[in-house]
Short mmCIF file of C-alpha atoms and ligand atoms in Angstrom, two decimals:
data_model
loop_
_atom_site.label_atom_id
_atom_site.label_comp_id
_atom_site.label_asym_id
_atom_site.label_seq_id
_atom_site.Cartn_x
_atom_site.Cartn_y
_atom_site.Cartn_z
CA MET A 1171 196.69 210.49 2.05
CA ALA A 1172 196.24 208.29 -0.98
CA THR A 1173 195.85 210.30 -4.16
CA THR A 1174 193.19 208.27 -5.99
CA LYS A 1175 190.02 210.31 -6.18
CA THR A 1176 186.63 209.20 -7.45
CA GLY A 1177 183.60 211.38 -8.05
CA ARG A 1178 180.00 210.38 -8.77
CA THR A 1179 176.97 212.58 -9.46
CA PHE A 1180 173.56 210.96 -9.74
CA PHE A 1181 169.86 211.54 -9.26
CA ALA A 1182 167.98 209.71 -6.49
CA LEU A 1183 165.69 210.49 -3.53
CA GLY A 1184 164.25 213.38 -5.52
CA THR A 1185 167.52 215.25 -5.61
CA ILE A 1186 171.03 215.51 -7.05
CA ASN A 1187 173.67 213.61 -5.11
CA THR A 1188 177.44 213.69 -5.21
CA ILE A 1189 180.04 211.39 -3.73
CA GLN A 1190 183.74 212.24 -3.65
CA ALA A 1191 185.85 209.44 -2.25
CA PHE A 1192 189.60 209.28 -1.81
CA GLY A 1193 191.71 206.15 -1.52
CA LYS A 1194 192.88 203.02 -3.30
CA ASP A 1195 189.52 201.30 -3.67
CA SER A 1196 187.51 204.48 -4.22
CA GLU A 1197 186.07 203.46 -7.63
CA ARG A 1198 184.49 200.27 -6.32
CA ALA A 1199 183.49 201.95 -3.07
CA ALA A 1200 181.72 204.80 -4.87
CA ASP A 1201 179.89 202.38 -7.20
CA ALA A 1202 178.69 200.32 -4.24
CA ALA A 1203 177.58 203.50 -2.42
CA VAL A 1204 175.60 204.74 -5.45
CA ASP A 1205 173.91 201.33 -5.77
CA ARG A 1206 172.94 201.45 -2.12
CA VAL A 1207 171.37 204.92 -2.43
CA LEU A 1208 169.39 203.75 -5.48
CA GLN A 1209 168.27 200.71 -3.53
CA ILE A 1210 167.07 202.88 -0.63
CA HIS A 1211 165.25 205.12 -3.13
CA GLY A 1212 163.62 202.02 -4.65
CA ARG A 1213 162.28 200.96 -1.25
CA MET A 1214 161.34 204.28 0.29
CA SER A 1215 160.09 206.65 -2.40
CA ALA A 1216 156.41 207.47 -1.91
CA PHE A 1217 156.14 208.19 -5.62
CA LEU A 1218 157.73 205.05 -7.02
CA LYS A 1219 155.29 202.32 -7.95
CA GLY A 1220 156.61 199.14 -6.37
CA SER A 1221 158.35 200.73 -3.38
CA ASP A 1222 157.45 199.61 0.15
CA ILE A 1223 156.07 203.06 0.92
CA PHE A 1224 154.03 203.10 -2.28
CA TYR A 1225 152.36 199.80 -1.28
CA LEU A 1226 151.89 200.92 2.34
CA ASN A 1227 150.08 204.06 1.13
CA ALA A 1228 148.07 202.20 -1.51
CA ALA A 1229 146.85 199.74 1.17
CA ALA A 1230 145.84 202.47 3.67
CA GLY A 1231 142.67 201.47 5.48
CA ILE A 1232 142.73 198.07 3.79
CA LYS A 1233 145.57 195.89 5.03
CA ALA A 1234 149.09 195.63 6.40
CA VAL A 1235 151.98 195.25 3.95
CA GLN A 1236 155.35 193.56 4.32
CA VAL A 1237 158.31 195.94 4.22
CA HIS A 1238 162.04 195.41 3.86
CA PRO A 1239 164.13 195.68 7.08
CA ASP A 1240 165.57 198.99 5.71
CA THR A 1241 162.09 200.47 5.52
CA MET A 1242 161.12 198.94 8.84
CA SER A 1243 164.07 200.52 10.64
CA LEU A 1244 163.33 203.93 9.14
CA LEU A 1245 159.61 203.74 9.95
CA LEU A 1246 160.52 202.89 13.55
CA LEU A 1247 163.00 205.77 13.70
CA ALA A 1248 160.44 208.16 12.20
CA ALA A 1249 157.87 207.05 14.81
CA LYS A 1250 160.47 207.59 17.55
CA TYR A 1251 161.13 211.13 16.30
CA ALA A 1252 157.40 211.87 16.19
CA ARG A 1253 157.32 210.90 19.87
CA ILE A 1254 160.41 212.75 21.07
CA THR A 1255 159.69 215.93 19.10
CA LYS A 1256 156.14 215.96 20.47
CA GLY A 1257 154.68 215.50 17.01
CA ALA A 1258 156.70 218.18 15.18
CA PHE A 1259 158.24 215.46 13.00
CA ASP A 1260 155.38 213.56 11.43
CA ILE A 1261 155.68 211.38 8.33
CA THR A 1262 151.88 211.05 8.09
CA LEU A 1263 151.65 214.65 6.84
CA HIS A 1264 151.93 213.38 3.28
CA PRO A 1265 148.29 214.15 2.31
CA LEU A 1266 149.04 217.77 3.21
CA SER A 1267 152.36 217.80 1.31
CA LEU A 1268 150.47 216.52 -1.74
CA LEU A 1269 147.85 219.23 -1.32
CA TRP A 1270 150.36 222.06 -1.03
CA SER A 1271 152.84 220.63 -3.56
CA VAL A 1272 155.19 223.54 -2.86
CA GLY A 1273 157.57 224.04 -5.76
CA LYS A 1274 155.25 222.27 -8.19
CA ARG A 1275 152.16 224.49 -8.38
CA GLY A 1276 153.55 228.05 -8.51
CA ASP A 1277 152.24 230.15 -5.64
CA PHE A 1278 149.19 227.98 -4.99
CA ILE A 1279 147.63 228.26 -1.51
CA PRO A 1280 144.99 225.61 -0.72
CA SER A 1281 141.63 226.60 0.74
CA LYS A 1282 141.05 226.33 4.50
CA GLY A 1283 138.52 223.56 3.85
CA HIS A 1284 140.98 221.46 1.87
CA ILE A 1285 143.67 221.97 4.53
CA LYS A 1286 141.24 220.88 7.26
CA LYS A 1287 140.28 217.77 5.29
CA ALA A 1288 143.92 216.77 4.63
CA LEU A 1289 144.85 217.50 8.26
CA GLY A 1290 142.09 215.09 9.28
CA LEU A 1291 143.93 212.33 7.44
CA THR A 1292 147.16 212.80 9.40
CA GLY A 1293 148.15 211.25 12.73
CA ILE A 1294 151.18 209.13 13.65
CA LYS A 1295 149.02 206.91 15.88
CA ASP A 1296 147.36 205.63 12.70
CA LEU A 1297 150.66 204.20 11.50
CA ILE A 1298 150.82 200.73 12.97
CA ILE A 1299 154.27 199.19 12.76
CA ASN A 1300 154.90 195.56 13.58
CA PRO A 1301 158.62 194.72 13.70
CA GLU A 1302 157.80 191.10 14.63
CA ASP A 1303 156.66 190.27 11.10
CA SER A 1304 158.16 193.36 9.42
CA SER A 1305 154.78 194.77 8.43
CA ALA A 1306 153.17 198.18 8.58
CA ARG A 1307 149.68 199.50 8.09
CA LEU A 1308 147.84 202.81 7.91
CA SER A 1309 144.46 202.72 9.68
CA ARG A 1310 142.30 204.86 7.40
CA PRO A 1311 141.75 205.13 3.64
CA GLY A 1312 143.39 208.22 2.14
CA GLN A 1313 146.21 208.28 4.68
CA SER A 1314 149.79 208.21 3.46
CA VAL A 1315 153.35 208.58 4.69
CA ASP A 1316 156.48 210.00 3.15
CA LEU A 1317 160.01 209.60 4.42
CA GLY A 1318 161.30 212.73 2.63
CA GLY A 1319 162.23 214.32 5.95
CA ILE A 1320 164.55 211.49 7.04
CA ALA A 1321 165.50 209.19 4.12
CA LYS A 1322 168.41 211.26 2.78
CA GLY A 1323 170.03 211.28 6.21
CA TYR A 1324 169.63 207.53 6.46
CA ALA A 1325 171.05 207.08 2.96
CA GLY A 1326 174.04 209.24 4.00
CA ASP A 1327 174.68 206.92 6.95
CA GLU A 1328 174.57 203.94 4.61
CA VAL A 1329 176.97 205.61 2.15
CA LYS A 1330 179.35 206.23 5.04
CA ARG A 1331 179.11 202.60 6.20
CA ILE A 1332 179.82 201.30 2.70
CA LEU A 1333 182.75 203.64 2.08
CA LEU A 1334 184.30 202.63 5.42
CA LYS A 1335 183.74 198.95 4.57
CA HIS A 1336 185.79 199.50 1.42
CA GLY A 1337 188.58 201.07 3.44
CA ILE A 1338 187.79 204.65 2.41
CA GLN A 1339 188.73 207.02 5.18
CA ASN A 1340 188.32 210.36 3.45
CA ALA A 1341 185.20 211.39 1.58
CA LEU A 1342 182.68 214.14 1.12
CA VAL A 1343 179.13 213.11 0.32
CA ASN A 1344 176.28 215.45 -0.51
CA LEU A 1345 172.84 213.90 -0.82
CA GLY A 1346 170.71 216.91 -1.75
CA GLY A 1347 172.14 219.07 1.02
CA ASN A 1348 172.66 216.24 3.51
CA ILE A 1349 176.43 216.30 3.88
CA VAL A 1350 178.58 213.49 5.25
CA ALA A 1351 182.16 214.51 5.94
CA LEU A 1352 184.45 211.55 6.46
CA GLY A 1353 188.01 212.01 7.65
CA ALA A 1354 189.87 214.95 6.14
CA ASN A 1355 190.10 216.82 2.83
CA PRO A 1356 193.03 216.35 0.39
CA LYS A 1357 194.95 219.05 2.29
CA GLU A 1358 194.54 216.88 5.39
CA LYS A 1359 192.38 219.51 7.05
CA PRO A 1360 188.80 219.07 8.29
CA TRP A 1361 186.26 219.41 5.48
CA ARG A 1362 184.88 222.93 5.24
CA VAL A 1363 181.23 223.08 4.34
CA GLY A 1364 179.39 226.25 3.43
CA ILE A 1365 175.94 226.96 4.82
CA GLN A 1366 174.08 228.66 2.06
CA ASN A 1367 172.31 231.94 2.53
CA PRO A 1368 168.74 230.61 2.13
CA LEU A 1369 167.64 233.80 0.39
CA ARG A 1370 170.42 234.02 -2.16
CA THR A 1371 171.23 232.13 -5.29
CA ARG A 1372 172.92 228.78 -5.11
CA GLY A 1373 176.48 228.63 -3.89
CA GLU A 1374 176.53 231.79 -1.80
CA SER A 1375 177.60 230.79 1.69
CA LEU A 1376 176.48 232.64 4.76
CA MET A 1377 179.11 230.94 6.84
CA THR A 1378 181.52 228.05 6.67
CA LEU A 1379 181.82 225.24 9.14
CA SER A 1380 184.69 222.83 9.61
CA ILE A 1381 183.45 219.34 10.29
CA LYS A 1382 185.02 215.97 10.85
CA ASN A 1383 183.20 212.62 10.88
CA ARG A 1384 179.87 214.31 11.08
CA SER A 1385 176.72 214.57 9.02
CA LEU A 1386 175.54 218.09 8.42
CA VAL A 1387 171.91 218.45 7.44
CA THR A 1388 170.07 221.65 6.59
CA SER A 1389 166.31 222.02 6.50
CA GLY A 1390 164.79 225.17 5.23
CA MET A 1391 163.37 226.87 2.28
CA GLY A 1392 166.15 225.71 -0.03
CA GLU A 1393 164.95 225.79 -3.58
CA ARG A 1394 161.36 224.91 -2.80
CA PHE A 1395 159.52 227.98 -1.60
CA PHE A 1396 157.48 230.92 -2.80
CA LEU A 1397 156.81 234.36 -1.42
CA LYS A 1398 153.23 235.64 -1.40
CA ASP A 1399 151.84 238.71 0.38
CA GLY A 1400 155.11 239.10 2.28
CA ARG A 1401 155.01 235.54 3.65
CA PHE A 1402 157.30 232.66 2.84
CA PHE A 1403 155.69 229.34 1.94
CA HIS A 1404 157.91 226.28 1.86
CA HIS A 1405 157.70 222.50 2.08
CA ILE A 1406 158.07 221.92 5.84
CA LEU A 1407 154.64 221.71 7.37
CA ASP A 1408 153.48 222.41 10.88
CA PRO A 1409 151.39 219.39 11.95
CA LYS A 1410 149.29 221.64 14.19
CA THR A 1411 148.11 224.00 11.44
CA GLY A 1412 148.61 222.02 8.24
CA THR A 1413 150.42 225.04 6.76
CA PRO A 1414 154.14 225.71 6.17
CA ALA A 1415 155.80 226.38 9.54
CA GLN A 1416 155.88 230.16 10.10
CA ASN A 1417 158.24 231.15 12.86
CA GLY A 1418 160.66 233.62 11.34
CA LEU A 1419 163.18 230.95 10.35
CA LEU A 1420 165.10 230.63 7.10
CA SER A 1421 166.95 227.42 7.88
CA VAL A 1422 168.11 224.99 10.53
CA THR A 1423 171.40 223.13 10.30
CA VAL A 1424 172.12 220.09 12.46
CA ALA A 1425 175.50 218.37 12.83
CA SER A 1426 175.45 214.92 14.32
CA PRO A 1427 177.34 211.62 14.08
CA SER A 1428 174.11 210.10 12.67
CA GLY A 1429 172.70 211.50 9.45
CA ALA A 1430 169.24 210.01 10.01
CA ASP A 1431 169.01 211.67 13.44
CA ALA A 1432 170.30 214.97 12.02
CA ASP A 1433 167.77 214.82 9.17
CA ALA A 1434 164.74 214.14 11.37
CA LEU A 1435 165.88 216.73 13.91
CA ALA A 1436 166.49 219.44 11.31
CA THR A 1437 162.95 219.04 9.96
CA ALA A 1438 161.44 218.96 13.46
CA LEU A 1439 163.48 221.93 14.68
CA PHE A 1440 162.38 223.93 11.67
CA VAL A 1441 158.80 223.39 12.83
CA LEU A 1442 159.58 224.06 16.51
CA GLY A 1443 161.87 227.09 16.11
CA PRO A 1444 164.71 227.91 18.54
CA GLU A 1445 162.53 228.96 21.49
CA LYS A 1446 160.85 225.56 21.78
CA GLY A 1447 163.48 223.54 19.92
CA LEU A 1448 166.63 224.32 21.90
CA PRO A 1449 165.20 223.42 25.33
CA LEU A 1450 163.64 220.25 23.89
CA LEU A 1451 166.97 219.28 22.35
CA SER A 1452 168.83 219.63 25.66
CA LYS A 1453 166.15 217.50 27.29
CA ILE A 1454 166.36 214.76 24.64
CA PHE A 1455 170.15 214.58 24.73
CA GLN A 1456 170.59 215.15 28.45
CA GLY A 1457 173.53 213.14 29.76
CA PHE A 1458 174.91 212.35 26.30
CA PRO A 1459 178.66 212.93 25.84
CA ASP A 1460 179.56 216.01 23.75
CA GLU A 1461 180.55 214.00 20.68
CA ALA A 1462 177.16 212.25 20.54
CA ARG A 1463 175.17 215.44 21.01
CA PRO A 1464 173.81 217.17 17.91
CA GLU A 1465 174.84 220.77 17.36
CA VAL A 1466 172.28 223.08 15.85
CA LEU A 1467 172.35 226.44 14.12
CA PHE A 1468 169.18 228.34 13.27
CA ILE A 1469 169.21 231.16 10.72
CA LYS A 1470 166.37 233.57 11.26
CA GLU A 1471 164.77 236.05 8.88
CA ASP A 1472 166.04 238.87 11.10
CA GLN A 1473 169.60 237.51 10.44
CA SER A 1474 170.13 236.36 14.03
CA VAL A 1475 171.62 232.88 14.46
CA PRO A 1476 170.59 231.14 17.68
CA ALA A 1477 172.67 227.99 18.18
CA THR A 1478 173.64 225.30 20.67
CA PRO A 1479 176.45 226.42 23.00
CA ASN A 1480 178.83 223.70 21.87
CA LEU A 1481 179.41 225.02 18.37
CA SER A 1482 182.97 225.62 19.52
CA HIS A 1483 183.49 221.84 19.72
CA PRO A 1484 186.38 220.94 17.38
CA ALA A 1485 184.11 218.59 15.41
CA PHE A 1486 181.84 221.44 14.38
CA LYS A 1487 183.66 224.72 14.21
CA LEU A 1488 182.26 228.04 13.10
CA THR A 1489 184.99 229.61 11.00
CA GLU A 1490 183.30 232.72 9.73
CA GLU A 1491 180.71 234.99 11.28
CA LEU A 1492 177.83 236.57 9.41
P1 AMP B 383 163.65 218.04 5.01
O1 AMP B 383 164.14 218.68 3.77
O2 AMP B 383 164.47 216.91 5.51
O3 AMP B 383 163.34 219.03 6.10
O4 AMP B 383 162.28 217.33 4.66
C1 AMP B 383 161.20 218.00 4.12
C2 AMP B 383 160.27 216.97 3.53
O5 AMP B 383 159.72 216.16 4.58
C3 AMP B 383 159.08 217.63 2.85
O6 AMP B 383 159.33 217.82 1.48
C4 AMP B 383 157.96 216.62 3.11
O7 AMP B 383 158.07 215.56 2.19
C5 AMP B 383 158.31 216.07 4.47
N1 AMP B 383 157.79 216.87 5.60
C6 AMP B 383 157.24 218.12 5.58
N2 AMP B 383 156.92 218.53 6.82
C7 AMP B 383 157.28 217.49 7.66
C8 AMP B 383 157.19 217.31 9.08
N3 AMP B 383 156.70 218.24 9.90
N4 AMP B 383 157.63 216.12 9.58
C9 AMP B 383 158.14 215.16 8.76
N5 AMP B 383 158.26 215.29 7.42
C10 AMP B 383 157.82 216.44 6.88
MG1 MG B 384 164.95 216.29 7.41
#
């Protein structure tokens, strides 16, 4: 393996991101990858004045807005995941996310009335996407979307594409917990990635997975949650109730060749839980070859770890037990 190593740490997509790339052209490759993530942030952030999503939300109930092909492809993918997860993944939950603002308002719990009102503003059928003229529209005033559940995965896929384009074959990318492992580590072994114990301080791994040419995405309480009256409140919302999904889960990790798929699935599976999520997953990916099938690991509050049977696949190997 070439010895040149380049590292970048930067803030985008609401999180801290790192890129480690190995190889001759790694400096230029890493710079191009950082630029691309910033570009995606500039188009997709719901909070950035001037982004496609900002304009889409601002024009809710008024008119359709033009969006960049990047945004268009992610809106289409998000709509597809809403359909195949039977509504568990829903980017129109943004009014509820704003209401809860988990991680920003201490241990604030909104009133039932406010939750009901915000829930009334959600609904993926109200997001009208027109790929013909690259426009999108929200039907009713007050509605809004946010791509926070899928954009980091998409950005990871783009980083991977750009690194490969620059001839980089070995890299480890971490976009706020969305990991892309490309090729091998400097010891020429598969990258080993720790899955954090969601209830412990940063850096404490519950288990370590070896992965090769996969994205590994974890959804869960991470750093944004609070505990009140013995219940965990976090930022992943159940579209049926308008409250943080409560099903005894601490986290869900998905490994897949596509980061965007892994990201959307991890969020949806956190809402669905293993009992509903695992059968749905086998249905969605029925007939897919092993290497295209996502592998999933749930970590439950009772410390059990339901998972897909194929975790023994060499691309996604469990190296340490609980
Ligand atoms: P992730 O960390 O990928 O699971 O994404 C969580 C983020 O996605 C939240 O901070 C919200 O912005 C948004 N979100 C919350 N609940 C959902 C949901 N059920 N479907 C889609 N996006 C969601
Ligand atoms: Mg996600």
